[in-house]
mmCIF file of C-alpha atoms in Angstrom:
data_model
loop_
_atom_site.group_PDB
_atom_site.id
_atom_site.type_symbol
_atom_site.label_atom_id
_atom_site.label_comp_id
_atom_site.label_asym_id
_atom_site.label_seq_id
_atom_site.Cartn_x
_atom_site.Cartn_y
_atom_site.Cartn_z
ATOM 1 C CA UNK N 49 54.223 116.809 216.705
ATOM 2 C CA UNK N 50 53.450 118.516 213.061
ATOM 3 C CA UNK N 51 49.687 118.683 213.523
ATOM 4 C CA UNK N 52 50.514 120.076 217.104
ATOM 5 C CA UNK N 53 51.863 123.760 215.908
ATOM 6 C CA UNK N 54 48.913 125.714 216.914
ATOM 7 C CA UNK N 55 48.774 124.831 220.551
ATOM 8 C CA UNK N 56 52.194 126.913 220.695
ATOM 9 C CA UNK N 57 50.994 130.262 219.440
ATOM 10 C CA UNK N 58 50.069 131.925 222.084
ATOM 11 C CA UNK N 59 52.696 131.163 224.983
ATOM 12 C CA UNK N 60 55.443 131.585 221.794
ATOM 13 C CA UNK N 61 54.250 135.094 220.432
ATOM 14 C CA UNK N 62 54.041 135.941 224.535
ATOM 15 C CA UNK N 63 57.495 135.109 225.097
ATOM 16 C CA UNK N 64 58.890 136.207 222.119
ATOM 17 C CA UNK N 65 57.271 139.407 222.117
ATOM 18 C CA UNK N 66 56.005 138.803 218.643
ATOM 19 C CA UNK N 67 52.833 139.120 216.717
ATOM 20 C CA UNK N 68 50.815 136.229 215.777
ATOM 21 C CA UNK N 69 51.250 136.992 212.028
ATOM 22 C CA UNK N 70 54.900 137.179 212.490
ATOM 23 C CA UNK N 71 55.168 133.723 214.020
ATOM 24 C CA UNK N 72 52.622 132.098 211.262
ATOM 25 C CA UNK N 73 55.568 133.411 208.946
ATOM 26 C CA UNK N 74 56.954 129.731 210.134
ATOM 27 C CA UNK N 75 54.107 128.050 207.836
ATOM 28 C CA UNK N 76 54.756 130.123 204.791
ATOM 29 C CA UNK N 77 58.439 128.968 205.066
ATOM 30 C CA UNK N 78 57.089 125.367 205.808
ATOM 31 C CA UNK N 79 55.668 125.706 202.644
ATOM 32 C CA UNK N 80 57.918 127.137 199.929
ATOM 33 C CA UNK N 81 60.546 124.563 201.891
ATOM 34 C CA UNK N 82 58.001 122.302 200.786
ATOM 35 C CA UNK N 83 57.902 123.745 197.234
ATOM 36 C CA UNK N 84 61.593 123.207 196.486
ATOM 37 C CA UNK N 85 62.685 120.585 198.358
ATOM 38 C CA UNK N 86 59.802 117.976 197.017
ATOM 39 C CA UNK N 87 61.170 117.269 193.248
ATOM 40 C CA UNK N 88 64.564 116.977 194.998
ATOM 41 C CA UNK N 89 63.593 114.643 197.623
ATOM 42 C CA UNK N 90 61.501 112.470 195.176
ATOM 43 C CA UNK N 91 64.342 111.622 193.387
ATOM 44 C CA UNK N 92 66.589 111.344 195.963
ATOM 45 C CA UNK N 93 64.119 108.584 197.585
ATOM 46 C CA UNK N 94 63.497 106.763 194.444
ATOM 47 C CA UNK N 95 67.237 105.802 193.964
ATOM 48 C CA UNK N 96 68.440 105.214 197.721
ATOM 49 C CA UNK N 97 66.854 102.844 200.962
ATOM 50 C CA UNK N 98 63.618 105.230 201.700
ATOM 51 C CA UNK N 99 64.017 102.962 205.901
ATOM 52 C CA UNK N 100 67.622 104.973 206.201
ATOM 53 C CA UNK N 101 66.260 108.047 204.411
ATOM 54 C CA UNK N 102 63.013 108.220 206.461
ATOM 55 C CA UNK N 103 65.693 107.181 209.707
ATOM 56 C CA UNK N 104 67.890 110.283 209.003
ATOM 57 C CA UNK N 105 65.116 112.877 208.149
ATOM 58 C CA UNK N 106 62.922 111.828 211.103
ATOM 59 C CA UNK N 107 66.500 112.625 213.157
ATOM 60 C CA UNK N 108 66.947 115.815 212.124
ATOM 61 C CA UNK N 109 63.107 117.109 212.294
ATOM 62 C CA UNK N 110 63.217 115.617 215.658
ATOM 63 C CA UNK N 111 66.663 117.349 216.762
ATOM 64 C CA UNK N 112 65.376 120.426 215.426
ATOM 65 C CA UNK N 113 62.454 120.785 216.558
ATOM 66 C CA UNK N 114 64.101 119.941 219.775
ATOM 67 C CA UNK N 115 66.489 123.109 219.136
ATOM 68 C CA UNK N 116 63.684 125.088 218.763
ATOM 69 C CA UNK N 117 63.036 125.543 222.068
ATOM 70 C CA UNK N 118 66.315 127.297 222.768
ATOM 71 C CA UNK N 119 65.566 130.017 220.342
ATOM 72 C CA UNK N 120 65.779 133.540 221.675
ATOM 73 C CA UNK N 121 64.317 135.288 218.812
ATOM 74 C CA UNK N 122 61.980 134.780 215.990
ATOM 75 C CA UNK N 123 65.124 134.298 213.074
ATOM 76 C CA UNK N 124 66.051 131.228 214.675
ATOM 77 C CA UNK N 125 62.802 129.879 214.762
ATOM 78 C CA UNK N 126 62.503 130.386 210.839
ATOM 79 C CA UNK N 127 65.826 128.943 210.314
ATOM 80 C CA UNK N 128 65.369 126.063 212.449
ATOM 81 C CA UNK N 129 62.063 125.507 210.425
ATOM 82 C CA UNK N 130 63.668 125.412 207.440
ATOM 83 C CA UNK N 131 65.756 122.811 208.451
ATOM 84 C CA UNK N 132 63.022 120.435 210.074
ATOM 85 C CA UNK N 133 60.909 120.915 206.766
ATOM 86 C CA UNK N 134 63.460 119.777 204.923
ATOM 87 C CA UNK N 135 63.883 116.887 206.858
ATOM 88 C CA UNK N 136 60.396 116.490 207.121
ATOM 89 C CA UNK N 137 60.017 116.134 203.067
ATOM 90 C CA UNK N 138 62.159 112.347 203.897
ATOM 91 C CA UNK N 139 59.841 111.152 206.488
ATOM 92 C CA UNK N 140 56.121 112.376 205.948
ATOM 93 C CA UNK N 141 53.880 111.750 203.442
ATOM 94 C CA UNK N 142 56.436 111.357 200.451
ATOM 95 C CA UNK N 143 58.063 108.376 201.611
ATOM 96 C CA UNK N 144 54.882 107.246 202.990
ATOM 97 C CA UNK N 145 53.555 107.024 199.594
ATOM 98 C CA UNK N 146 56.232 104.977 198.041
ATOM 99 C CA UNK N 147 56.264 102.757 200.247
ATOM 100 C CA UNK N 148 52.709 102.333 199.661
ATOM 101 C CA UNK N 149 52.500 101.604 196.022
ATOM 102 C CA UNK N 150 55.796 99.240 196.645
ATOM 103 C CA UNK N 151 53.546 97.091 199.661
ATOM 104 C CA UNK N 152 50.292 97.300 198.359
ATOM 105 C CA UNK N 153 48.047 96.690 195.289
ATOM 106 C CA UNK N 154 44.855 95.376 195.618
ATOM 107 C CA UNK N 155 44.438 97.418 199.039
ATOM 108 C CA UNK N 156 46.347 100.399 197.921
ATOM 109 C CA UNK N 157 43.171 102.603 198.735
ATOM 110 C CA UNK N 158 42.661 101.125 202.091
ATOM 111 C CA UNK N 159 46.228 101.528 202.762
ATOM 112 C CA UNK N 160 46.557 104.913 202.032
ATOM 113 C CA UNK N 161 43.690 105.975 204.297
ATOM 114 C CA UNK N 162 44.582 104.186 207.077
ATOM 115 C CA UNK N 163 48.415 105.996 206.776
ATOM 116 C CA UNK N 164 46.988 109.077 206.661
ATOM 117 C CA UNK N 165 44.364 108.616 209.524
ATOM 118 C CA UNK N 166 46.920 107.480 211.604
ATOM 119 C CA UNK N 167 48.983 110.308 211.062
ATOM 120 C CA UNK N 168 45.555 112.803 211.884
ATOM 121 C CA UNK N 169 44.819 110.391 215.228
ATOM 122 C CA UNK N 170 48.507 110.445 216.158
ATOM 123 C CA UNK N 171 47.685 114.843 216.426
ATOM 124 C CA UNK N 172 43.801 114.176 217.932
ATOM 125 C CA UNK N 173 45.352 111.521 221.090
ATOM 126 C CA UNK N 174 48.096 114.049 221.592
ATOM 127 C CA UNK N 175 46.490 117.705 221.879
ATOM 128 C CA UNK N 176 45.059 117.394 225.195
ATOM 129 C CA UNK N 177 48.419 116.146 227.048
ATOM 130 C CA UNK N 178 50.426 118.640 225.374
ATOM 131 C CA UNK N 179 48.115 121.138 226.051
ATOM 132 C CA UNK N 180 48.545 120.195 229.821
ATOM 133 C CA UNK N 181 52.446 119.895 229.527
ATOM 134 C CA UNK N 182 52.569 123.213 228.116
ATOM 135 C CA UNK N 183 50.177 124.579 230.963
ATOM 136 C CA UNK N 184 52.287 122.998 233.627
ATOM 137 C CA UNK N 185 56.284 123.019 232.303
ATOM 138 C CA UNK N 186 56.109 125.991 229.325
ATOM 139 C CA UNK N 187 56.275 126.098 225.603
ATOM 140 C CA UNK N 188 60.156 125.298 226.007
ATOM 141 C CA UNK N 189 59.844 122.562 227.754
ATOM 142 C CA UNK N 190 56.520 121.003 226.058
ATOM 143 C CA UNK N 191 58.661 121.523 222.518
ATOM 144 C CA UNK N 192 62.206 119.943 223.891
ATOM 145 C CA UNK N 193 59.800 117.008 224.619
ATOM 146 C CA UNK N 194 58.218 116.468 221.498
ATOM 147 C CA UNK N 195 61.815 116.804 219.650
ATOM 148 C CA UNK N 196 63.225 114.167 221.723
ATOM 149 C CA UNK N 197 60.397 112.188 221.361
ATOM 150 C CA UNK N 198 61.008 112.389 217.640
ATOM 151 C CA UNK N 199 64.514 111.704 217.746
ATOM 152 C CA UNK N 200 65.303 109.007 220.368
ATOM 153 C CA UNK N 201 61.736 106.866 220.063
ATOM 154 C CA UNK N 202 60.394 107.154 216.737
ATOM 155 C CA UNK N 203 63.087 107.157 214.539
ATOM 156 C CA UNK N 204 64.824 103.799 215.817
ATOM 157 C CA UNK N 205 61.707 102.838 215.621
ATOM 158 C CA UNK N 206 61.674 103.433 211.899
ATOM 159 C CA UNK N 207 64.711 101.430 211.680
ATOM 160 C CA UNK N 208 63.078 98.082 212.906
ATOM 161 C CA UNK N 209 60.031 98.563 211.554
ATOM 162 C CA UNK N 210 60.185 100.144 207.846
ATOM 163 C CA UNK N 211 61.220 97.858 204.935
ATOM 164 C CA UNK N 212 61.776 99.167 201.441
ATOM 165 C CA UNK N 213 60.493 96.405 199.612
ATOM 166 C CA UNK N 214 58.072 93.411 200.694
ATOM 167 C CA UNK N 215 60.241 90.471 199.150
ATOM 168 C CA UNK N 216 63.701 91.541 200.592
ATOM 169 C CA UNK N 217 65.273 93.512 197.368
ATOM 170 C CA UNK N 218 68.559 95.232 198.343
ATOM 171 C CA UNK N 219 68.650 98.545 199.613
ATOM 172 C CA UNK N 220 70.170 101.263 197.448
ATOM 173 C CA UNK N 221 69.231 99.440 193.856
ATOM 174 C CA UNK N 222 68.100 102.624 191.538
ATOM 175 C CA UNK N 223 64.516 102.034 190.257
ATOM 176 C CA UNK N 224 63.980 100.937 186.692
ATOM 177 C CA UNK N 225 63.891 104.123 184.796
ATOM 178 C CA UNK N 226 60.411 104.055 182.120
ATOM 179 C CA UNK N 227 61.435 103.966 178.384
ATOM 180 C CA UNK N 228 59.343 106.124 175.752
ATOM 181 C CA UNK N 229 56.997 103.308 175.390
ATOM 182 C CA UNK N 230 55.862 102.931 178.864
ATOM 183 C CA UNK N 231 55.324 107.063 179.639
ATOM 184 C CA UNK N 232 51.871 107.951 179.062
ATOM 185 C CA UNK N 233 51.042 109.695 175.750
ATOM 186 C CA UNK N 234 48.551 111.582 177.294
ATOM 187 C CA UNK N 235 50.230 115.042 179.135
ATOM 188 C CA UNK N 236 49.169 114.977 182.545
ATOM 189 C CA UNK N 237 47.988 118.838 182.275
ATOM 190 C CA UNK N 238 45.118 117.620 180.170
ATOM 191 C CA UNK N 239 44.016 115.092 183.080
ATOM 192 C CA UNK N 240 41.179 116.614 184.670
ATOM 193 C CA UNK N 241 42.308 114.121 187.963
ATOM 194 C CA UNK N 242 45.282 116.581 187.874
ATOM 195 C CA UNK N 243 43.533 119.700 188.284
ATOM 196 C CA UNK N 244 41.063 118.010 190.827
ATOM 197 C CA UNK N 245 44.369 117.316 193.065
ATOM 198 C CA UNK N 246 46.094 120.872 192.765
ATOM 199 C CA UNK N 247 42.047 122.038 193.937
ATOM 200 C CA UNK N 248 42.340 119.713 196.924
ATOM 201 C CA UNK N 249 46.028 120.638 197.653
ATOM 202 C CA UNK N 250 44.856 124.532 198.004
ATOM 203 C CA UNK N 251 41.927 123.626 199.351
ATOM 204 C CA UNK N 252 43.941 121.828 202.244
ATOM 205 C CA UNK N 253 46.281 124.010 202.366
ATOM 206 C CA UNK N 254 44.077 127.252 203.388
ATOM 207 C CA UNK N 255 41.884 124.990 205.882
ATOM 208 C CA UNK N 256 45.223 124.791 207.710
ATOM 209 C CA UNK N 257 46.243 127.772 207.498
ATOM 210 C CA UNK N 258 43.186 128.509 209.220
ATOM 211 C CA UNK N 259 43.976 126.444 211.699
ATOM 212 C CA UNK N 260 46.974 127.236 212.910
ATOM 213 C CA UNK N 261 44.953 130.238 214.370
ATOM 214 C CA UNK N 262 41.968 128.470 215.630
ATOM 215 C CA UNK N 263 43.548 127.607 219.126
ATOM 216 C CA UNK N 264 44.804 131.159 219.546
ATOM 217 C CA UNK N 265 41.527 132.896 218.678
ATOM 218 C CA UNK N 266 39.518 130.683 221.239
ATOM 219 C CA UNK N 267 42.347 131.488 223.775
ATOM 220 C CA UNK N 268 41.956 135.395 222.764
ATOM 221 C CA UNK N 269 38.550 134.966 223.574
ATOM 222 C CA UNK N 270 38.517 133.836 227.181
ATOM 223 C CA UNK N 271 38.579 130.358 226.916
ATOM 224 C CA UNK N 272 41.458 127.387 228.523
ATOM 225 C CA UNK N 273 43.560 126.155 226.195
ATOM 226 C CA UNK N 274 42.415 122.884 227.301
ATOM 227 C CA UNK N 275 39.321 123.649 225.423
#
């Protein structure tokens, strides 16, 4: 339902009577939501049950994005944004992550490929129904669907299926905080890994920028949005 933003641009920025930049002003937000809210949510995960965390953000994106098809202008849109970003920063790849390195050692590569492929095939499986749904019932409709879908399916799913640790440890135990002798004495800013990451995070994050427009533009051009 993230990955499937794009597919909405068009039939949005036609209802709304809106320009395409104005409506990619969503993204920006996504990010500087992003921004703030990750320091805040890292901490918050690393000290409470990340299963009731991940339950309650995937909620609230879900309900939200839900509510987003019942906005009648572009301000509600951003606001409602805001809010399912900030859910989102519980129940994407944050949580994913920690739950990794908690599960996994000598696979931890292998699992962290096949979390985030999923996550990519999850948006590849779904593009051409929603296209159709959106063809045949509206934006409206095709985003109240993918909200709800959120909300009532996946996140009791998360419930049943998510554990915080593999051997059973309580829920809402605060993680072991490092003494001076176990932080590295090396500052990460002089870790060329570091700087290879921040590359890749820009890198990624102007590909999808990009994007976003791709399905409008070959829309614009004369082509089915099925294509």
């Amino acid at each position: 339902c993230f990955n499937s933003f794009a597919l909405f641009m068009v039939p949005i920025t036609e209802d709304l009577q809106i320009s395409r930049a104005t409506l990619a002003l969503v993204t920006t937000i996504s990010s500087l939501v992003g921004m703030v809210m990750a320091p805040i949510a890292g901490r918050i995960l690393s000290r409470r049950s990340v299963k009731r965390l991940m339950f309650a953000g995937i909620l609230v994106a879900g309900l939200s994005i839900a509510a987003q098809s019942r906005v009648a202008s572009v301000v509600q849109l951003y606001v409602l944004a805001a809010v399912r970003d900030t859910a989102s920063e519980f129940c994407l790849a944050m949580p994913f992550s920690m739950l990794m390195t908690r599960w996994f050692v000598k696979q931890r590569s292998f699992a962290t490929r096949l979390i985030f492929v999923g996550s990519s095939l999850g948006g590849t499986f779904f593009s051409n129904p929603l296209t159709a749904l959106i063809a045949a019932r509206g934006w409206r409709f095709s985003y109240a669907v993918c909200g709800l879908f959120v909300a009532l399916l996946v996140a009791p799913i998360c419930l049943f299926v998510i554990r915080d640790h593999p051997e059973g440890a309580q829920e809402e135990v605060p993680e072991p905080q490092a003494g001076p002798e176990d932080r590295p004495s090396e500052s990460i800013y002089k870790n060329p890994n570091f700087w290879l990451y921040i590359v890749g995070m820009c890198a990624n994050a102007f590909s999808f920028g990009i994007m976003y427009h791709m399905s409008a533009f070959i829309q614009s051009a004369g082509y089915a949005a099925a294509v």
